[in-house]
GROMACS .gro file of C-alpha atoms in nm:
model
  259
    1MET     CA    1   7.259  20.899   0.841
    2THR     CA    2   6.927  20.800   1.000
    3GLY     CA    3   6.575  20.832   0.857
    4ARG     CA    4   6.493  21.102   1.104
    5THR     CA    5   6.778  21.325   0.967
    6VAL     CA    6   6.673  21.249   0.612
    7ALA     CA    7   6.272  21.325   0.669
    8ARG     CA    8   6.371  21.663   0.840
    9THR     CA    9   6.631  21.752   0.550
   10ARG     CA   10   6.323  21.657   0.295
   11ARG     CA   11   6.093  21.835   0.496
   12LEU     CA   12   6.336  22.173   0.487
   13PHE     CA   13   6.341  22.136   0.080
   14ALA     CA   14   5.984  22.030   0.031
   15VAL     CA   15   5.723  22.340  -0.003
   16ALA     CA   16   5.567  22.248   0.303
   17SER     CA   17   5.562  22.588   0.536
   18GLY     CA   18   5.681  22.960   0.501
   19ILE     CA   19   5.925  23.142   0.698
   20ALA     CA   20   5.911  23.489   0.811
   21GLY     CA   21   6.038  23.751   0.525
   22ALA     CA   22   6.215  23.688   0.261
   23LEU     CA   23   6.584  23.537   0.235
   24LEU     CA   24   6.761  23.799  -0.007
   25LEU     CA   25   7.053  23.619  -0.208
   26THR     CA   26   7.352  23.808  -0.332
   27ALA     CA   27   7.524  23.589  -0.577
   28CYS     CA   28   7.786  23.638  -0.896
   29ALA     CA   29   7.695  23.421  -1.225
   30GLY     CA   30   7.959  23.161  -1.180
   31ALA     CA   31   7.758  22.904  -1.403
   32SER     CA   32   7.835  22.778  -1.753
   33THR     CA   33   7.588  22.899  -2.005
   34GLN     CA   34   7.708  22.706  -2.298
   35VAL     CA   35   7.543  22.390  -2.212
   36ILE     CA   36   7.163  22.400  -2.356
   37ALA     CA   37   6.965  22.688  -2.548
   38THR     CA   38   6.784  22.956  -2.389
   39PRO     CA   39   6.436  22.874  -2.324
   40SER     CA   40   6.138  22.909  -2.541
   41VAL     CA   41   5.935  23.186  -2.390
   42GLY     CA   42   5.728  23.347  -2.661
   43ALA     CA   43   5.728  23.705  -2.773
   44GLY     CA   44   5.956  23.918  -2.605
   45PRO     CA   45   5.973  24.319  -2.586
   46ALA     CA   46   5.867  24.517  -2.898
   47ASP     CA   47   6.223  24.496  -3.078
   48GLY     CA   48   6.195  24.121  -3.030
   49GLN     CA   49   6.476  24.078  -2.811
   50ILE     CA   50   6.495  23.928  -2.458
   51ALA     CA   51   6.798  24.080  -2.212
   52GLY     CA   52   6.886  23.693  -2.090
   53ASN     CA   53   6.718  23.356  -2.117
   54GLY     CA   54   6.348  23.485  -2.032
   55LEU     CA   55   6.323  23.250  -1.763
   56TRP     CA   56   6.066  23.515  -1.611
   57LEU     CA   57   5.824  23.481  -1.873
   58LEU     CA   58   5.747  23.149  -1.788
   59GLY     CA   59   5.487  23.012  -1.541
   60GLY     CA   60   5.574  22.845  -1.229
   61ILE     CA   61   5.573  22.483  -1.323
   62ALA     CA   62   5.715  22.550  -1.659
   63ALA     CA   63   6.005  22.769  -1.507
   64ALA     CA   64   6.115  22.474  -1.259
   65ASP     CA   65   6.075  22.243  -1.575
   66GLU     CA   66   6.304  22.463  -1.758
   67ILE     CA   67   6.565  22.471  -1.487
   68VAL     CA   68   6.556  22.092  -1.415
   69ASP     CA   69   6.573  22.007  -1.768
   70ALA     CA   70   6.911  22.235  -1.767
   71VAL     CA   71   7.068  22.062  -1.485
   72HIS     CA   72   7.020  21.705  -1.661
   73ALA     CA   73   7.157  21.841  -1.967
   74ALA     CA   74   7.482  22.003  -1.786
   75GLY     CA   75   7.565  21.636  -1.665
   76THR     CA   76   7.807  21.762  -1.437
   77VAL     CA   77   7.801  22.011  -1.144
   78ARG     CA   78   8.009  22.096  -0.815
   79TYR     CA   79   7.826  22.202  -0.526
   80SER     CA   80   7.841  22.228  -0.155
   81GLY     CA   81   7.580  22.292   0.103
   82ALA     CA   82   7.480  22.289   0.472
   83PHE     CA   83   7.139  22.237   0.673
   84THR     CA   84   7.156  22.304   1.058
   85GLU     CA   85   6.869  22.151   1.246
   86LEU     CA   86   6.669  22.354   1.489
   87THR     CA   87   6.597  22.200   1.825
   88ALA     CA   88   6.262  22.243   1.928
   89GLY     CA   89   6.170  22.537   2.178
   90THR     CA   90   5.960  22.528   2.478
   91PRO     CA   91   5.738  22.788   2.640
   92ASP     CA   92   6.055  22.933   2.819
   93THR     CA   93   6.297  22.883   2.569
   94GLU     CA   94   6.331  22.971   2.177
   95PRO     CA   95   6.450  22.695   1.940
   96ALA     CA   96   6.818  22.651   1.901
   97PRO     CA   97   7.067  22.554   1.640
   98GLY     CA   98   7.108  22.153   1.652
   99ARG     CA   99   7.274  21.887   1.420
  100VAL     CA  100   7.470  22.023   1.119
  101LEU     CA  101   7.419  21.823   0.792
  102THR     CA  102   7.674  21.925   0.487
  103VAL     CA  103   7.787  21.782   0.136
  104GLU     CA  104   8.065  21.869  -0.089
  105PHE     CA  105   7.979  21.679  -0.413
  106GLU     CA  106   8.143  21.690  -0.747
  107GLY     CA  107   8.027  21.472  -1.104
  108GLY     CA  108   7.725  21.350  -1.249
  109ARG     CA  109   7.587  21.026  -1.322
  110ALA     CA  110   7.877  20.864  -1.493
  111GLY     CA  111   8.060  20.915  -1.184
  112SER     CA  112   8.082  21.137  -0.855
  113SER     CA  113   8.281  21.190  -0.550
  114ALA     CA  114   8.123  21.347  -0.221
  115VAL     CA  115   8.187  21.394   0.104
  116VAL     CA  116   7.869  21.424   0.377
  117THR     CA  117   7.840  21.461   0.736
  118ALA     CA  118   7.562  21.448   0.965
  119GLY     CA  119   7.644  21.537   1.324
  120ASP     CA  120   7.927  21.343   1.422
  121GLN     CA  121   7.916  21.095   1.112
  122ARG     CA  122   8.128  21.169   0.813
  123ALA     CA  123   8.131  20.958   0.513
  124GLN     CA  124   8.304  20.966   0.146
  125ILE     CA  125   8.133  20.817  -0.132
  126VAL     CA  126   8.279  20.763  -0.472
  127MET     CA  127   8.059  20.602  -0.739
  128VAL     CA  128   8.222  20.521  -1.072
  129ASP     CA  129   8.188  20.243  -1.330
  130GLY     CA  130   7.877  20.091  -1.169
  131ARG     CA  131   8.046  20.051  -0.832
  132THR     CA  132   8.001  20.254  -0.484
  133TYR     CA  133   8.286  20.274  -0.289
  134THR     CA  134   8.207  20.405   0.078
  135THR     CA  135   8.472  20.487   0.394
  136GLY     CA  136   8.400  20.673   0.705
  137ASN     CA  137   8.449  20.756   1.061
  138ALA     CA  138   8.399  20.541   1.349
  139ALA     CA  139   8.063  20.725   1.396
  140TYR     CA  140   7.917  20.639   1.070
  141ALA     CA  141   8.036  20.285   1.045
  142ALA     CA  142   7.858  20.207   1.375
  143ALA     CA  143   7.556  20.401   1.294
  144THR     CA  144   7.524  20.190   0.938
  145ALA     CA  145   7.657  19.851   1.062
  146LEU     CA  146   7.932  19.898   0.804
  147GLY     CA  147   8.218  19.833   1.045
  148ASP     CA  148   8.484  19.790   0.761
  149ALA     CA  149   8.410  20.135   0.643
  150ALA     CA  150   8.607  20.295   0.922
  151LEU     CA  151   8.908  20.072   0.820
  152GLY     CA  152   8.907  20.201   0.442
  153TRP     CA  153   8.686  20.192   0.117
  154VAL     CA  154   8.396  19.911   0.103
  155CYS     CA  155   8.309  19.852  -0.247
  156SER     CA  156   7.965  19.737  -0.323
  157ILE     CA  157   7.782  19.678  -0.674
  158GLY     CA  158   7.573  19.945  -0.817
  159THR     CA  159   7.496  20.306  -0.699
  160THR     CA  160   7.112  20.263  -0.572
  161SER     CA  161   7.197  20.224  -0.172
  162ALA     CA  162   7.415  20.524  -0.183
  163ARG     CA  163   7.171  20.717  -0.369
  164ASP     CA  164   6.863  20.625  -0.146
  165GLU     CA  165   7.091  20.637   0.171
  166TRP     CA  166   7.177  21.005   0.122
  167ALA     CA  167   6.882  21.088  -0.120
  168PRO     CA  168   6.854  21.353  -0.259
  169LEU     CA  169   7.205  21.514  -0.211
  170LEU     CA  170   7.424  21.281  -0.436
  171GLU     CA  171   7.188  21.326  -0.738
  172PRO     CA  172   7.198  21.679  -0.894
  173GLY     CA  173   6.855  21.663  -1.116
  174ALA     CA  174   6.702  21.497  -0.799
  175LEU     CA  175   6.825  21.768  -0.565
  176ILE     CA  176   6.721  22.068  -0.782
  177GLU     CA  177   6.387  21.885  -0.804
  178SER     CA  178   6.349  21.880  -0.436
  179LEU     CA  179   6.447  22.217  -0.375
  180LEU     CA  180   6.178  22.360  -0.610
  181GLY     CA  181   5.898  22.147  -0.492
  182THR     CA  182   5.607  22.062  -0.704
  183GLY     CA  183   5.661  22.375  -0.920
  184GLU     CA  184   5.335  22.478  -0.845
  185SER     CA  185   5.456  22.719  -0.556
  186VAL     CA  186   5.741  22.877  -0.772
  187ALA     CA  187   5.742  23.213  -0.874
  188VAL     CA  188   6.016  23.395  -1.096
  189GLU     CA  189   6.094  23.731  -1.039
  190THR     CA  190   6.172  23.982  -1.288
  191PRO     CA  191   6.535  24.071  -1.292
  192ALA     CA  192   6.687  24.403  -1.237
  193ASP     CA  193   6.832  24.557  -1.559
  194GLY     CA  194   7.165  24.475  -1.639
  195GLY     CA  195   7.162  24.198  -1.347
  196ALA     CA  196   7.320  23.857  -1.401
  197VAL     CA  197   7.118  23.645  -1.223
  198VAL     CA  198   6.737  23.542  -1.185
  199ASP     CA  199   6.585  23.494  -0.841
  200VAL     CA  200   6.316  23.206  -0.827
  201ILE     CA  201   6.087  23.205  -0.515
  202VAL     CA  202   6.001  22.885  -0.378
  203GLY     CA  203   5.674  22.941  -0.154
  204SER     CA  204   5.511  23.255  -0.195
  205ALA     CA  205   5.619  23.589  -0.219
  206ASP     CA  206   5.480  23.680   0.159
  207ALA     CA  207   5.646  23.374   0.317
  208PRO     CA  208   5.902  23.179   0.091
  209VAL     CA  209   6.062  22.857   0.199
  210GLY     CA  210   6.357  22.954  -0.015
  211ILE     CA  211   6.515  23.143  -0.312
  212LEU     CA  212   6.688  22.965  -0.586
  213THR     CA  213   6.920  23.181  -0.779
  214VAL     CA  214   6.996  23.087  -1.133
  215ALA     CA  215   7.194  23.222  -1.447
  216ARG     CA  216   6.993  23.490  -1.652
  217GLU     CA  217   7.221  23.451  -1.962
  218GLY     CA  218   7.183  23.081  -2.158
  219ALA     CA  219   7.076  22.774  -1.950
  220PRO     CA  220   6.891  22.875  -1.639
  221LEU     CA  221   7.137  22.700  -1.427
  222PRO     CA  222   7.164  22.724  -1.058
  223ILE     CA  223   7.408  22.937  -0.856
  224ALA     CA  224   7.306  22.948  -0.495
  225PHE     CA  225   6.981  22.851  -0.291
  226ALA     CA  226   6.917  22.959   0.063
  227ALA     CA  227   6.593  22.852   0.284
  228GLY     CA  228   6.473  22.810   0.622
  229ASP     CA  229   6.171  22.657   0.823
  230THR     CA  230   6.066  22.533   1.161
  231SER     CA  231   6.314  22.256   1.131
  232GLY     CA  232   6.609  22.423   1.036
  233ASP     CA  233   6.803  22.639   0.792
  234GLY     CA  234   7.021  22.584   0.473
  235THR     CA  235   7.198  22.703   0.191
  236PHE     CA  236   7.384  22.538  -0.131
  237SER     CA  237   7.612  22.699  -0.391
  238PHE     CA  238   7.663  22.554  -0.743
  239SER     CA  239   7.939  22.590  -1.002
  240ALA     CA  240   8.136  22.441  -1.281
  241TRP     CA  241   7.818  22.315  -1.455
  242GLY     CA  242   7.904  22.095  -1.739
  243GLU     CA  243   8.284  22.106  -1.684
  244PRO     CA  244   8.448  21.783  -1.682
  245VAL     CA  245   8.535  21.577  -1.354
  246GLU     CA  246   8.763  21.309  -1.336
  247VAL     CA  247   8.628  21.032  -1.068
  248SER     CA  248   8.847  20.719  -1.025
  249ALA     CA  249   8.804  20.429  -0.823
  250PRO     CA  250   9.011  20.418  -0.473
  251ALA     CA  251   9.270  20.155  -0.500
  252ASP     CA  252   9.293  19.880  -0.255
  253PRO     CA  253   8.938  19.897  -0.093
  254VAL     CA  254   8.947  19.690   0.227
  255VAL     CA  255   8.639  19.530   0.085
  256ALA     CA  256   8.656  19.451  -0.286
  257CYS     CA  257   8.356  19.441  -0.510
  258GLY     CA  258   8.181  19.114  -0.483
  259ASP     CA  259   8.368  19.006  -0.130
   0.00000   0.00000   0.00000
């Protein structure tokens, strides 16, 4: 993955520019709600009861912090996402879809596995027991000067390089923080009566960069995200928060750790 791809992806998820109109999401609450306690939000209705976790009673930064804290407390997750770059338009042509970046991830800091693509490059990454195992197709191996990755799994000590290369895609907490931006431009909509989700707007109500949908009951864990700006558009879906994920080291790597 080139530095340019990383930079453009980060620009999408940073609160840098608006899009025309809101990206409305329809999502079902599929997140676990037994990971952490509900937020502390102060006074509720007259009877003292709040129908849900009360995330919408918090300010932008406090709401963003509550979501990030819930993600860290959950520990594990499964998510998939895709980002489509837009090629620049000209006076005579409209911008057109370009390269696609995708990710499939499961696990947490204790261990995770992921498949990432960027255009014609495809890589698989397993991080477990303080080691990172990487394999990929010929395009990925050539782009990263990691020729052995096209032959099988290549092991290295530590996880920093892989997380940095694909940041923030391989770290759930960092990914959600990136999607939310600074928190200063975050607003939480009051959910509809009986609704199972809460929409968190990133940007402004008139021109949001994106909408993060989180669970209304229990911990405000992310369920879906959709966004778009002048560099492209993207979506994520999240599930299985806090559920056990089995990750094991690949057998017989072509480059063993320490080689």
